[in-house]
Amino acid sequence: MTLQTNIHKKASLLMWMFFMLMAPLSIYMMMGGGTTLIEWAMFNISSTPIMVTIIIDPVGTLFSSTVLLISANVLQFSTTYMMHDKFIDRFTILVLLFVLSMNLLIFIPHLIILLLGWDGLGLVSFILVIYYQNPKSLGAGMITALTNRIGDVMLLLSIAWTLNQGHWNIIHMWESSSFTWQSVAILLAAMTKSAQMPFSSWLPAAMAAPTPVSALVHSSTLVTAGVFLLIRFYPFLSSTSWFNQLLLLIAVSTTTMAGLSAMTECDMKKIIALSTLSQLGMMMASMGLGMVNLAYFHMVTHALFKALLFICAGTLIHSHMHSQDLRWMGNINAQMPTTSSCFMLANMALCGAPFMSGFYSKDMIVESSIFYSNNFIMLIIILFTVSLTSFYTMRFSLTTIWGPSNCNPFMHLEESSSLTSPMLTLSSMSIISGSALIWIMPMSQEPMTMTPLMKNAPMIMVIMGLVVAWYTNTQQLKNSSLMMTVPMTHYASCLMWFLVPLSSQFTMKEPMSISHNYLKSLDQSWLELLGGQGLSSSSFSASNSMMNMFNTKPVNYLMMSSILVLLTLTLL
């Protein structure tokens, strides 16, 4: 156990060291360092050089430093959360491999080498989801892996379609005959990784992973890899006529579905996963509206406060004997003051409360979508999803922080330093990162002249959501909402608009029945008779029956063998 703890501590220190190196570089790059490209040729395929390109720019360095900061805090948090795990060193190495894959994806804008980071993310996330090796984890891991394989195949196809350009560098791409197919493939790859509709069901299923994994993988890195890929490709992709409209439609559908599903969910980690899905939809929507810088800004701030929310939830789960049910928790403000304070800070940042980090990015996205002329229906849905966010956040807080405790009286609630110090670090970042980035980031945002109603529309929707949640989640209806009273809406909400059965059970039913029929008609029927095992058993039975037919005495064997020898000699 000592060896494992040492490895774990060294890994956390390593992440802090890398963060200390990367943070000043990202500030320098944002303050006017520009973009640096480092290229060298590995080998040539006929006349096509295979180049390794490293891009050092403000977008990559800032996101890398965010990933390193979150991973350092998550590794520190997991020392307590996974204290009794015998394989904590294996877990640590997997987390380090995950961070390495993410950095490969960030710093290499070359499609073939980028595939290493992209596939590395998929493979390591699959191993981390099946970490506990129970049937639920294995099922969730299969859904995660198979959905992400769709994106991997699409990326491979885009590599093949880019072959006629003579290079695979994202920055130097131009329009060609296969331009539309390339755009479709890259968009589908990003949609699978960022769990956009109709590939959304794998993200809540992946909550079967340990909570530190959820805090790192499913809040800030893996799910935002798709968004990051689209940000890198945006100049190339946005030149297609249909790209922005299609992306906006998919993103708005995803964020609405996730918000409505989170209203009726009772699993704590699944609520946070659905809220991640909702915010990913918001990032994609802002990109669909042409606001790439704002999408990136929201991606960075969201990563910080969502990791904090997962760590707070993990502390509650750890203290409640690893139960994730909301209805079992309550009254933590009296017993766990630091956790409940950080939990409220994270929820405020998620809702977009004024002067928290989420406010600067989320409020600006909604205001920009109101100010610039866009589809009115899409605008109404975006405002509606803002109120949904505050609704499920208030329900979550009412149940866990202020509601009565429903757990047994012998529950030991503790707040050790390895739990509180990551919380306090990420809490401070959740407060200051929004305002700090808006001062430092080189964003050319034009001034928007708006009426008071337009300006305050996001905050009005947030307050409406909070008020409705407060009234519907009174003592009598504490754990239910209006959607739970009608069976159809309740099932649609719990099953994410039936995406869960459609993308898992529905797709697996036919292949399962076909394989079962093959098993019965081939393996267990004539192949069993004509195969090696069948021939062996039939020859054994034939020889046994021959021996039974004749009188088995030693003289008979000698006679038979001598006859055989004579026959052989005569034939020779």
PDB file of C-alpha atoms in Angstrom, residues 18 20 56 78 95 150 186 254 278 303 329 352 387-388 440 443 446 493 500 503 508 542 551 563:
ATOM      1  CA  PHE A  18       3.407  20.595 -15.437  1.00  0.00           C
ATOM      2  CA  MET A  20       3.183  25.505 -13.113  1.00  0.00           C
ATOM      3  CA  ILE A  56       1.682  26.158 -29.679  1.00  0.00           C
ATOM      4  CA  SER A  78      -8.817  10.267  -5.228  1.00  0.00           C
ATOM      5  CA  VAL A  95      -5.234   8.805 -15.488  1.00  0.00           C
ATOM      6  CA  ILE A 150     -18.277   5.470 -34.777  1.00  0.00           C
ATOM      7  CA  ILE A 186     -15.464  15.406 -38.871  1.00  0.00           C
ATOM      8  CA  THR A 254     -29.292  18.022 -27.049  1.00  0.00           C
ATOM      9  CA  SER A 278     -26.692  20.495 -21.550  1.00  0.00           C
ATOM     10  CA  ALA A 303     -14.457  22.487 -17.114  1.00  0.00           C
ATOM     11  CA  MET A 329     -28.986  12.455   1.403  1.00  0.00           C
ATOM     12  CA  GLY A 352     -24.719  31.742 -14.466  1.00  0.00           C
ATOM     13  CA  SER A 387     -34.320  28.192 -16.960  1.00  0.00           C
ATOM     14  CA  LEU A 388     -34.137  24.358 -16.997  1.00  0.00           C
ATOM     15  CA  ILE A 440      -6.625  38.450 -20.778  1.00  0.00           C
ATOM     16  CA  MET A 443     -11.407  38.628 -28.001  1.00  0.00           C
ATOM     17  CA  GLU A 446     -18.039  44.450 -30.583  1.00  0.00           C
ATOM     18  CA  SER A 493     -37.538  11.993 -19.376  1.00  0.00           C
ATOM     19  CA  VAL A 500     -31.246   4.869 -24.173  1.00  0.00           C
ATOM     20  CA  SER A 503     -29.242   3.301 -29.052  1.00  0.00           C
ATOM     21  CA  MET A 508     -28.501  -5.004 -30.058  1.00  0.00           C
ATOM     22  CA  ALA A 542     -16.713 -46.972 -33.336  1.00  0.00           C
ATOM     23  CA  ASN A 551     -13.822 -61.541 -27.969  1.00  0.00           C
ATOM     24  CA  ILE A 563      -2.092 -60.795 -39.595  1.00  0.00           C
TER      25      ILE A 563
END
